[in-house]
Amino acid sequence: MEQNMMKYDETILSVEHLGKSFGKNEVLKDIDFSVRKGEVISIIGASGSGKSTLLRCINMLETPSSGNVLYHGEPVKNTPRDVVAYRSNVGMVFQSFNLFANMKVLKNCMIGVQKVNKKHEAEAKALALKFLKKVGMGAYLNARPHQLSGGQKQRVAIARALAMEPDLLLFDEPTSALDPEMVGEVLEVIKQLANEGLTMVVVTHEMAFARDVSTRVVFMDKGIIEEEGTPDVIFNHPQSERTKAFLNRFMNQ
Amino acid sequence: MNGIPETFFGWVSLIFSEYGDMFIKGMWSTLFIAALGTIFGCVIGFLVGIIQSTPIESGSSLMLKGVIRLTKLMVSIYVEIFRGTPMMVQAMVIYYGSMQVFGWNIIPIYAGVLILSLNTGAYMAESVRGGIVSIDPGQTEGAKAMGMTHVQTMLYVILPQAFRNLIPQIGNGFVSAIKDTSVLNVISVTELYFMGRTACGTYFRYFEVFFIISMIYLILTFISSRLLILLEKKLDGESDYELIAEDEIGAV
């Protein structure tokens, strides 16, 4: 792929010495990690390895217990104002979609653009329509979330995040709550966005997706980044025993 | 007048022909107090419920945290007091207390509205808090993740849904309020029950009088609960949606 040849020199986001504990349970230990413009990073690992928590710390949905999150080199301060401003630049797509049940599809995609990015209704609508069409949900503008299938909901959630025009999009297991036949339609959309050069970090259990679409794969185990590298390195020549064991287990399922 | 009636319904029709106007006046007072008390009570309930469910964010300034804690403490004292004492007693304390301590002579019907509002508000607060908490936390996260503030999240996402879920509760509150106004007779509010007591003074026909009064209460509560069900259906909107053809999408 052409973009694999691209140089990723502009760092959008990095975390330094990030730690997170829930009580005595240490979920993340001294994580260093960065995302450069244009990268598509897959985070893989067993359940409980801390990958979702890392993603939630990146978006400050969980307050890190130690360490820093830096956005374009500036530490994100943990005050409501700074966090709010930062989040509007970093989109997030959740496992459980989290659409607003009281709004129709179109409004779901407009509300953030209007209220957070302070754009006029017409502009918000144009953005919402553009991205709803892109994810193939243009026909469902007037539907309410509960009237949609899981795959459709997730595509609307992706359009909603895109309409905010973020620098970076985080996906937290975007296909884990979907029926098998709907996984494909959502992965197709994410793949298309990756090919268009959108910077993204995807926590996933879809190994084929991680292997074929990512520019970098991060393997997490027991709260640390055990190994990271190109898909070729991680899937074909893993160095760490734990990575090998995990992939073996996964591939034999 | 055709002399003394001999049957129950004879008495009922006699009393209604003599005191009907008074009962209707009492009915309007009852409705007035119940309606205003429910509306103001909801406003109070929503304010208190919102305050009680405001999170203290770890990154907020000490000053803001202090203000939130103090406000929370004050509203919980209010809720405890008004839920923990009978409305009839509250009516006595507030009406006669304001007269004795401040020298205020509140018109009884307004005192009634005030007392019912405070009472409804205290009960409503807990339901509102429950209504807010019951909205799927995922939606709050979705809103937060796109950069909405707590206030925006509440305003656009949580409260509209909490309000919708609370309509049956508000309806219940209104039906209770219609009945509860009867205790306000202790501060001489001329509501329906008070009018009944007055009407008993002439013939001492308690059964017939309060039979009429109870029928009026029943009509009021029956009609209001039906209207509320209609309102609920209307608010839910249509259950269908139209698919939009590809070439029309831009035009919507």
Short mmCIF file of N, CA and C in Angstrom, two decimals, chain B residues 78-228:
data_model
loop_
_atom_site.label_atom_id
_atom_site.label_comp_id
_atom_site.label_asym_id
_atom_site.label_seq_id
_atom_site.Cartn_x
_atom_site.Cartn_y
_atom_site.Cartn_z
N TYR B 78 -33.27 19.80 52.56
CA TYR B 78 -34.64 20.15 52.11
C TYR B 78 -35.45 18.88 51.82
N VAL B 79 -34.85 17.95 51.08
CA VAL B 79 -35.58 16.74 50.71
C VAL B 79 -35.96 15.94 51.96
N GLU B 80 -35.00 15.80 52.89
CA GLU B 80 -35.28 15.05 54.12
C GLU B 80 -36.44 15.65 54.89
N ILE B 81 -36.42 16.97 55.05
CA ILE B 81 -37.46 17.63 55.86
C ILE B 81 -38.83 17.45 55.21
N PHE B 82 -38.93 17.69 53.91
CA PHE B 82 -40.25 17.65 53.29
C PHE B 82 -40.76 16.24 53.04
N ARG B 83 -39.84 15.28 52.94
CA ARG B 83 -40.33 13.90 52.81
C ARG B 83 -40.61 13.29 54.17
N GLY B 84 -39.98 13.86 55.19
CA GLY B 84 -40.07 13.25 56.52
C GLY B 84 -41.17 13.80 57.40
N THR B 85 -41.96 14.75 56.91
CA THR B 85 -43.06 15.29 57.72
C THR B 85 -44.33 15.29 56.89
N PRO B 86 -45.51 15.15 57.56
CA PRO B 86 -46.76 15.13 56.79
C PRO B 86 -47.06 16.52 56.20
N MET B 87 -47.68 16.52 55.03
CA MET B 87 -47.97 17.79 54.37
C MET B 87 -48.90 18.66 55.20
N MET B 88 -49.80 18.01 55.92
CA MET B 88 -50.74 18.78 56.75
C MET B 88 -49.99 19.58 57.82
N VAL B 89 -48.98 18.93 58.39
CA VAL B 89 -48.18 19.59 59.42
C VAL B 89 -47.34 20.71 58.80
N GLN B 90 -46.78 20.43 57.62
CA GLN B 90 -46.00 21.47 56.93
C GLN B 90 -46.88 22.70 56.67
N ALA B 91 -48.14 22.44 56.30
CA ALA B 91 -49.05 23.54 56.01
C ALA B 91 -49.22 24.42 57.24
N MET B 92 -49.43 23.77 58.40
CA MET B 92 -49.59 24.52 59.65
C MET B 92 -48.35 25.33 59.96
N VAL B 93 -47.19 24.66 59.87
CA VAL B 93 -45.93 25.33 60.25
C VAL B 93 -45.66 26.51 59.33
N ILE B 94 -45.81 26.30 58.03
CA ILE B 94 -45.47 27.38 57.09
C ILE B 94 -46.48 28.52 57.16
N TYR B 95 -47.77 28.16 57.20
CA TYR B 95 -48.80 29.21 57.18
C TYR B 95 -48.79 30.03 58.46
N TYR B 96 -48.86 29.32 59.60
CA TYR B 96 -48.91 30.05 60.86
C TYR B 96 -47.54 30.58 61.25
N GLY B 97 -46.50 29.86 60.86
CA GLY B 97 -45.14 30.31 61.16
C GLY B 97 -44.82 31.61 60.46
N SER B 98 -45.16 31.69 59.18
CA SER B 98 -44.83 32.92 58.45
C SER B 98 -45.65 34.10 58.98
N MET B 99 -46.83 33.77 59.50
CA MET B 99 -47.67 34.82 60.07
C MET B 99 -47.07 35.33 61.38
N GLN B 100 -46.66 34.37 62.23
CA GLN B 100 -46.20 34.72 63.56
C GLN B 100 -44.79 35.31 63.55
N VAL B 101 -43.90 34.70 62.76
CA VAL B 101 -42.50 35.13 62.78
C VAL B 101 -42.28 36.35 61.90
N PHE B 102 -42.81 36.33 60.69
CA PHE B 102 -42.54 37.43 59.76
C PHE B 102 -43.70 38.41 59.62
N GLY B 103 -44.83 38.07 60.22
CA GLY B 103 -46.00 38.92 60.10
C GLY B 103 -46.62 38.89 58.72
N TRP B 104 -46.29 37.83 57.93
CA TRP B 104 -46.88 37.73 56.60
C TRP B 104 -48.27 37.12 56.70
N ASN B 105 -49.16 37.68 55.91
CA ASN B 105 -50.50 37.10 55.88
C ASN B 105 -50.73 36.54 54.47
N ILE B 106 -50.18 35.35 54.23
CA ILE B 106 -50.28 34.80 52.88
C ILE B 106 -51.71 34.38 52.60
N ILE B 107 -52.20 34.69 51.42
CA ILE B 107 -53.54 34.23 51.02
C ILE B 107 -53.51 32.70 51.00
N PRO B 108 -54.45 32.05 51.71
CA PRO B 108 -54.36 30.59 51.89
C PRO B 108 -54.12 29.81 50.61
N ILE B 109 -54.78 30.20 49.52
CA ILE B 109 -54.66 29.39 48.31
C ILE B 109 -53.22 29.44 47.78
N TYR B 110 -52.56 30.60 47.92
CA TYR B 110 -51.16 30.70 47.49
C TYR B 110 -50.24 29.93 48.42
N ALA B 111 -50.57 30.00 49.72
CA ALA B 111 -49.80 29.20 50.68
C ALA B 111 -49.93 27.72 50.29
N GLY B 112 -51.15 27.33 49.87
CA GLY B 112 -51.39 25.95 49.45
C GLY B 112 -50.50 25.56 48.27
N VAL B 113 -50.43 26.46 47.27
CA VAL B 113 -49.59 26.19 46.11
C VAL B 113 -48.13 26.02 46.54
N LEU B 114 -47.68 26.93 47.42
CA LEU B 114 -46.29 26.88 47.88
C LEU B 114 -45.98 25.55 48.57
N ILE B 115 -46.89 25.15 49.48
CA ILE B 115 -46.65 23.93 50.25
C ILE B 115 -46.67 22.69 49.36
N LEU B 116 -47.64 22.66 48.45
CA LEU B 116 -47.71 21.50 47.56
C LEU B 116 -46.48 21.45 46.64
N SER B 117 -46.04 22.63 46.18
CA SER B 117 -44.86 22.65 45.30
C SER B 117 -43.63 22.10 46.03
N LEU B 118 -43.43 22.58 47.26
CA LEU B 118 -42.25 22.14 48.02
C LEU B 118 -42.32 20.64 48.28
N ASN B 119 -43.54 20.18 48.56
CA ASN B 119 -43.73 18.76 48.83
C ASN B 119 -43.48 17.91 47.60
N THR B 120 -44.13 18.30 46.50
CA THR B 120 -43.95 17.56 45.24
C THR B 120 -42.49 17.58 44.83
N GLY B 121 -41.85 18.74 44.97
CA GLY B 121 -40.44 18.89 44.58
C GLY B 121 -39.56 17.91 45.31
N ALA B 122 -39.82 17.73 46.62
CA ALA B 122 -38.99 16.82 47.41
C ALA B 122 -39.13 15.38 46.94
N TYR B 123 -40.37 15.00 46.62
CA TYR B 123 -40.58 13.63 46.13
C TYR B 123 -40.04 13.45 44.72
N MET B 124 -40.28 14.49 43.90
CA MET B 124 -39.87 14.45 42.50
C MET B 124 -38.34 14.33 42.38
N ALA B 125 -37.62 15.01 43.30
CA ALA B 125 -36.16 15.08 43.21
C ALA B 125 -35.55 13.68 43.12
N GLU B 126 -36.03 12.80 43.96
CA GLU B 126 -35.50 11.44 44.00
C GLU B 126 -35.80 10.72 42.67
N SER B 127 -37.01 10.93 42.14
CA SER B 127 -37.36 10.29 40.87
C SER B 127 -36.50 10.84 39.74
N VAL B 128 -36.27 12.16 39.76
CA VAL B 128 -35.46 12.77 38.70
C VAL B 128 -34.04 12.21 38.75
N ARG B 129 -33.50 12.12 39.98
CA ARG B 129 -32.16 11.58 40.12
C ARG B 129 -32.12 10.15 39.57
N GLY B 130 -33.15 9.37 39.94
CA GLY B 130 -33.24 8.01 39.43
C GLY B 130 -33.35 8.00 37.90
N GLY B 131 -34.15 8.93 37.37
CA GLY B 131 -34.34 9.01 35.93
C GLY B 131 -33.04 9.34 35.21
N ILE B 132 -32.25 10.21 35.81
CA ILE B 132 -30.96 10.60 35.21
C ILE B 132 -29.99 9.41 35.26
N VAL B 133 -29.94 8.77 36.43
CA VAL B 133 -29.01 7.65 36.59
C VAL B 133 -29.37 6.48 35.67
N SER B 134 -30.69 6.35 35.40
CA SER B 134 -31.13 5.18 34.62
C SER B 134 -30.79 5.29 33.14
N ILE B 135 -30.45 6.49 32.66
CA ILE B 135 -30.09 6.61 31.24
C ILE B 135 -28.73 5.93 31.05
N ASP B 136 -28.66 5.04 30.10
CA ASP B 136 -27.47 4.27 29.79
C ASP B 136 -26.20 5.13 29.86
N PRO B 137 -25.27 4.80 30.76
CA PRO B 137 -24.06 5.62 30.92
C PRO B 137 -23.25 5.72 29.63
N GLY B 138 -23.46 4.76 28.73
CA GLY B 138 -22.77 4.81 27.44
C GLY B 138 -23.06 6.10 26.69
N GLN B 139 -24.30 6.58 26.80
CA GLN B 139 -24.64 7.82 26.09
C GLN B 139 -23.89 9.01 26.67
N THR B 140 -23.72 9.00 28.00
CA THR B 140 -22.93 10.06 28.63
C THR B 140 -21.49 9.99 28.12
N GLU B 141 -20.96 8.79 28.01
CA GLU B 141 -19.59 8.63 27.51
C GLU B 141 -19.50 9.08 26.06
N GLY B 142 -20.52 8.71 25.26
CA GLY B 142 -20.53 9.13 23.87
C GLY B 142 -20.47 10.65 23.77
N ALA B 143 -21.25 11.32 24.61
CA ALA B 143 -21.30 12.78 24.59
C ALA B 143 -19.97 13.37 25.08
N LYS B 144 -19.45 12.79 26.16
CA LYS B 144 -18.18 13.28 26.70
C LYS B 144 -17.07 13.11 25.68
N ALA B 145 -17.07 11.94 25.03
CA ALA B 145 -15.99 11.62 24.09
C ALA B 145 -15.96 12.59 22.92
N MET B 146 -17.11 13.19 22.57
CA MET B 146 -17.07 14.15 21.47
C MET B 146 -16.82 15.57 21.97
N GLY B 147 -16.57 15.71 23.27
CA GLY B 147 -16.18 17.01 23.80
C GLY B 147 -17.31 17.81 24.40
N MET B 148 -18.45 17.18 24.67
CA MET B 148 -19.53 17.93 25.32
C MET B 148 -19.19 18.14 26.80
N THR B 149 -19.60 19.29 27.33
CA THR B 149 -19.44 19.54 28.76
C THR B 149 -20.55 18.80 29.50
N HIS B 150 -20.43 18.75 30.82
CA HIS B 150 -21.47 18.10 31.62
C HIS B 150 -22.83 18.76 31.37
N VAL B 151 -22.82 20.09 31.32
CA VAL B 151 -24.08 20.82 31.13
C VAL B 151 -24.70 20.49 29.77
N GLN B 152 -23.88 20.49 28.72
CA GLN B 152 -24.40 20.15 27.39
C GLN B 152 -24.93 18.73 27.34
N THR B 153 -24.19 17.81 27.95
CA THR B 153 -24.62 16.41 27.97
C THR B 153 -25.99 16.29 28.63
N MET B 154 -26.16 16.98 29.75
CA MET B 154 -27.43 16.93 30.46
C MET B 154 -28.54 17.51 29.59
N LEU B 155 -28.27 18.68 29.04
CA LEU B 155 -29.28 19.46 28.33
C LEU B 155 -29.77 18.76 27.06
N TYR B 156 -28.84 18.23 26.28
CA TYR B 156 -29.22 17.70 24.97
C TYR B 156 -29.47 16.20 24.96
N VAL B 157 -28.83 15.48 25.88
CA VAL B 157 -28.90 14.02 25.81
C VAL B 157 -29.69 13.42 26.97
N ILE B 158 -29.28 13.74 28.19
CA ILE B 158 -29.83 13.02 29.34
C ILE B 158 -31.21 13.52 29.76
N LEU B 159 -31.33 14.84 29.96
CA LEU B 159 -32.60 15.35 30.48
C LEU B 159 -33.80 15.10 29.56
N PRO B 160 -33.67 15.28 28.24
CA PRO B 160 -34.84 14.97 27.41
C PRO B 160 -35.33 13.54 27.60
N GLN B 161 -34.39 12.61 27.76
CA GLN B 161 -34.78 11.21 27.95
C GLN B 161 -35.32 10.97 29.35
N ALA B 162 -34.68 11.60 30.34
CA ALA B 162 -35.15 11.44 31.72
C ALA B 162 -36.55 12.01 31.84
N PHE B 163 -36.79 13.16 31.18
CA PHE B 163 -38.10 13.79 31.25
C PHE B 163 -39.16 12.88 30.64
N ARG B 164 -38.83 12.31 29.49
CA ARG B 164 -39.78 11.39 28.85
C ARG B 164 -40.12 10.22 29.79
N ASN B 165 -39.09 9.67 30.42
CA ASN B 165 -39.32 8.53 31.31
C ASN B 165 -40.07 8.93 32.57
N LEU B 166 -40.04 10.22 32.90
CA LEU B 166 -40.68 10.67 34.14
C LEU B 166 -42.13 11.07 33.95
N ILE B 167 -42.60 11.12 32.70
CA ILE B 167 -43.97 11.59 32.51
C ILE B 167 -45.00 10.76 33.28
N PRO B 168 -44.89 9.41 33.29
CA PRO B 168 -45.85 8.65 34.09
C PRO B 168 -45.79 9.05 35.57
N GLN B 169 -44.57 9.30 36.03
CA GLN B 169 -44.35 9.71 37.41
C GLN B 169 -44.98 11.08 37.70
N ILE B 170 -44.81 12.00 36.73
CA ILE B 170 -45.39 13.33 36.89
C ILE B 170 -46.93 13.20 36.91
N GLY B 171 -47.45 12.34 36.05
CA GLY B 171 -48.89 12.11 36.02
C GLY B 171 -49.40 11.59 37.34
N ASN B 172 -48.67 10.60 37.86
CA ASN B 172 -48.99 10.07 39.19
C ASN B 172 -48.97 11.17 40.23
N GLY B 173 -47.97 12.00 40.14
CA GLY B 173 -47.81 13.11 41.09
C GLY B 173 -49.00 14.04 41.01
N PHE B 174 -49.46 14.31 39.80
CA PHE B 174 -50.60 15.22 39.64
C PHE B 174 -51.86 14.60 40.24
N VAL B 175 -52.07 13.31 40.00
CA VAL B 175 -53.24 12.63 40.56
C VAL B 175 -53.18 12.65 42.09
N SER B 176 -52.00 12.38 42.64
CA SER B 176 -51.84 12.45 44.10
C SER B 176 -52.08 13.87 44.58
N ALA B 177 -51.57 14.84 43.83
CA ALA B 177 -51.70 16.24 44.26
C ALA B 177 -53.17 16.64 44.35
N ILE B 178 -53.98 16.18 43.39
CA ILE B 178 -55.41 16.50 43.42
C ILE B 178 -56.01 16.03 44.75
N LYS B 179 -55.61 14.82 45.16
CA LYS B 179 -56.16 14.28 46.42
C LYS B 179 -55.54 14.94 47.64
N ASP B 180 -54.22 15.21 47.55
CA ASP B 180 -53.53 15.76 48.71
C ASP B 180 -53.94 17.18 49.06
N THR B 181 -54.48 17.91 48.07
CA THR B 181 -54.91 19.28 48.38
C THR B 181 -55.93 19.29 49.51
N SER B 182 -56.62 18.15 49.72
CA SER B 182 -57.66 18.11 50.75
C SER B 182 -57.11 18.43 52.14
N VAL B 183 -55.83 18.12 52.38
CA VAL B 183 -55.30 18.41 53.72
C VAL B 183 -55.12 19.91 53.93
N LEU B 184 -55.17 20.68 52.84
CA LEU B 184 -54.96 22.12 52.98
C LEU B 184 -56.14 22.82 53.63
N ASN B 185 -57.23 22.06 53.88
CA ASN B 185 -58.36 22.67 54.57
C ASN B 185 -57.96 23.17 55.96
N VAL B 186 -56.85 22.60 56.50
CA VAL B 186 -56.42 23.03 57.84
C VAL B 186 -55.95 24.47 57.87
N ILE B 187 -55.56 25.02 56.70
CA ILE B 187 -55.23 26.45 56.69
C ILE B 187 -56.31 27.23 55.91
N SER B 188 -57.53 26.67 55.94
CA SER B 188 -58.69 27.35 55.37
C SER B 188 -58.60 27.65 53.88
N VAL B 189 -57.92 26.76 53.14
CA VAL B 189 -57.98 26.90 51.69
C VAL B 189 -59.34 26.38 51.25
N THR B 190 -60.06 27.17 50.45
CA THR B 190 -61.43 26.77 50.09
C THR B 190 -61.43 25.80 48.91
N GLU B 191 -60.75 24.66 49.13
CA GLU B 191 -60.72 23.65 48.07
C GLU B 191 -61.91 22.71 48.25
N LEU B 192 -61.91 21.65 47.48
CA LEU B 192 -63.09 20.80 47.40
C LEU B 192 -63.52 20.20 48.75
N TYR B 193 -62.58 19.66 49.49
CA TYR B 193 -62.90 19.05 50.77
C TYR B 193 -63.47 20.09 51.75
N PHE B 194 -62.84 21.26 51.76
CA PHE B 194 -63.29 22.34 52.63
C PHE B 194 -64.75 22.69 52.32
N MET B 195 -65.06 22.76 51.02
CA MET B 195 -66.43 23.07 50.60
C MET B 195 -67.40 21.99 51.08
N GLY B 196 -66.93 20.74 51.05
CA GLY B 196 -67.75 19.63 51.54
C GLY B 196 -68.07 19.80 53.01
N ARG B 197 -67.01 20.09 53.79
CA ARG B 197 -67.22 20.31 55.23
C ARG B 197 -68.24 21.41 55.46
N THR B 198 -68.11 22.50 54.70
CA THR B 198 -69.02 23.62 54.85
C THR B 198 -70.46 23.21 54.55
N ALA B 199 -70.61 22.41 53.47
CA ALA B 199 -71.96 22.02 53.04
C ALA B 199 -72.64 21.12 54.06
N CYS B 200 -71.82 20.44 54.89
CA CYS B 200 -72.41 19.55 55.89
C CYS B 200 -73.10 20.32 57.01
N GLY B 201 -72.71 21.61 57.13
CA GLY B 201 -73.18 22.41 58.26
C GLY B 201 -74.69 22.54 58.33
N THR B 202 -75.40 22.52 57.22
CA THR B 202 -76.82 22.77 57.23
C THR B 202 -77.64 21.54 57.61
N TYR B 203 -77.41 20.40 56.85
CA TYR B 203 -78.28 19.23 57.05
C TYR B 203 -77.59 18.09 57.80
N PHE B 204 -76.32 18.22 58.04
CA PHE B 204 -75.54 17.15 58.68
C PHE B 204 -75.63 15.83 57.92
N ARG B 205 -75.76 15.92 56.56
CA ARG B 205 -75.79 14.70 55.74
C ARG B 205 -74.37 14.41 55.22
N TYR B 206 -73.49 13.93 56.13
CA TYR B 206 -72.07 13.72 55.77
C TYR B 206 -71.91 12.73 54.62
N PHE B 207 -72.67 11.64 54.71
CA PHE B 207 -72.51 10.59 53.70
C PHE B 207 -72.81 11.12 52.30
N GLU B 208 -73.97 11.78 52.16
CA GLU B 208 -74.38 12.26 50.84
C GLU B 208 -73.40 13.31 50.32
N VAL B 209 -73.04 14.24 51.19
CA VAL B 209 -72.13 15.30 50.76
C VAL B 209 -70.81 14.71 50.28
N PHE B 210 -70.24 13.83 51.12
CA PHE B 210 -68.92 13.32 50.75
C PHE B 210 -68.99 12.27 49.64
N PHE B 211 -70.19 11.74 49.41
CA PHE B 211 -70.37 10.91 48.23
C PHE B 211 -70.18 11.78 46.98
N ILE B 212 -70.83 12.95 47.00
CA ILE B 212 -70.69 13.87 45.86
C ILE B 212 -69.24 14.29 45.71
N ILE B 213 -68.64 14.68 46.84
CA ILE B 213 -67.24 15.15 46.81
C ILE B 213 -66.33 14.06 46.23
N SER B 214 -66.54 12.83 46.68
CA SER B 214 -65.64 11.77 46.21
C SER B 214 -65.83 11.54 44.71
N MET B 215 -67.10 11.67 44.25
CA MET B 215 -67.33 11.52 42.80
C MET B 215 -66.58 12.60 42.02
N ILE B 216 -66.59 13.81 42.54
CA ILE B 216 -65.88 14.89 41.82
C ILE B 216 -64.38 14.60 41.79
N TYR B 217 -63.83 14.16 42.94
CA TYR B 217 -62.39 13.80 42.96
C TYR B 217 -62.11 12.72 41.92
N LEU B 218 -62.99 11.73 41.88
CA LEU B 218 -62.77 10.60 40.98
C LEU B 218 -62.80 11.03 39.52
N ILE B 219 -63.76 11.94 39.20
CA ILE B 219 -63.83 12.43 37.82
C ILE B 219 -62.54 13.18 37.47
N LEU B 220 -62.09 14.02 38.39
CA LEU B 220 -60.87 14.79 38.14
C LEU B 220 -59.68 13.87 37.89
N THR B 221 -59.50 12.88 38.78
CA THR B 221 -58.31 12.03 38.65
C THR B 221 -58.42 11.14 37.41
N PHE B 222 -59.64 10.69 37.12
CA PHE B 222 -59.82 9.81 35.95
C PHE B 222 -59.48 10.56 34.66
N ILE B 223 -60.05 11.77 34.54
CA ILE B 223 -59.79 12.54 33.31
C ILE B 223 -58.30 12.87 33.20
N SER B 224 -57.69 13.27 34.31
CA SER B 224 -56.26 13.65 34.19
C SER B 224 -55.40 12.47 33.82
N SER B 225 -55.68 11.29 34.39
CA SER B 225 -54.79 10.19 34.04
C SER B 225 -54.96 9.78 32.58
N ARG B 226 -56.21 9.87 32.04
CA ARG B 226 -56.39 9.56 30.60
C ARG B 226 -55.63 10.57 29.73
N LEU B 227 -55.74 11.85 30.09
CA LEU B 227 -55.06 12.88 29.29
C LEU B 227 -53.56 12.64 29.27
N LEU B 228 -53.02 12.22 30.41
CA LEU B 228 -51.57 12.00 30.49
C LEU B 228 -51.13 10.84 29.61
#
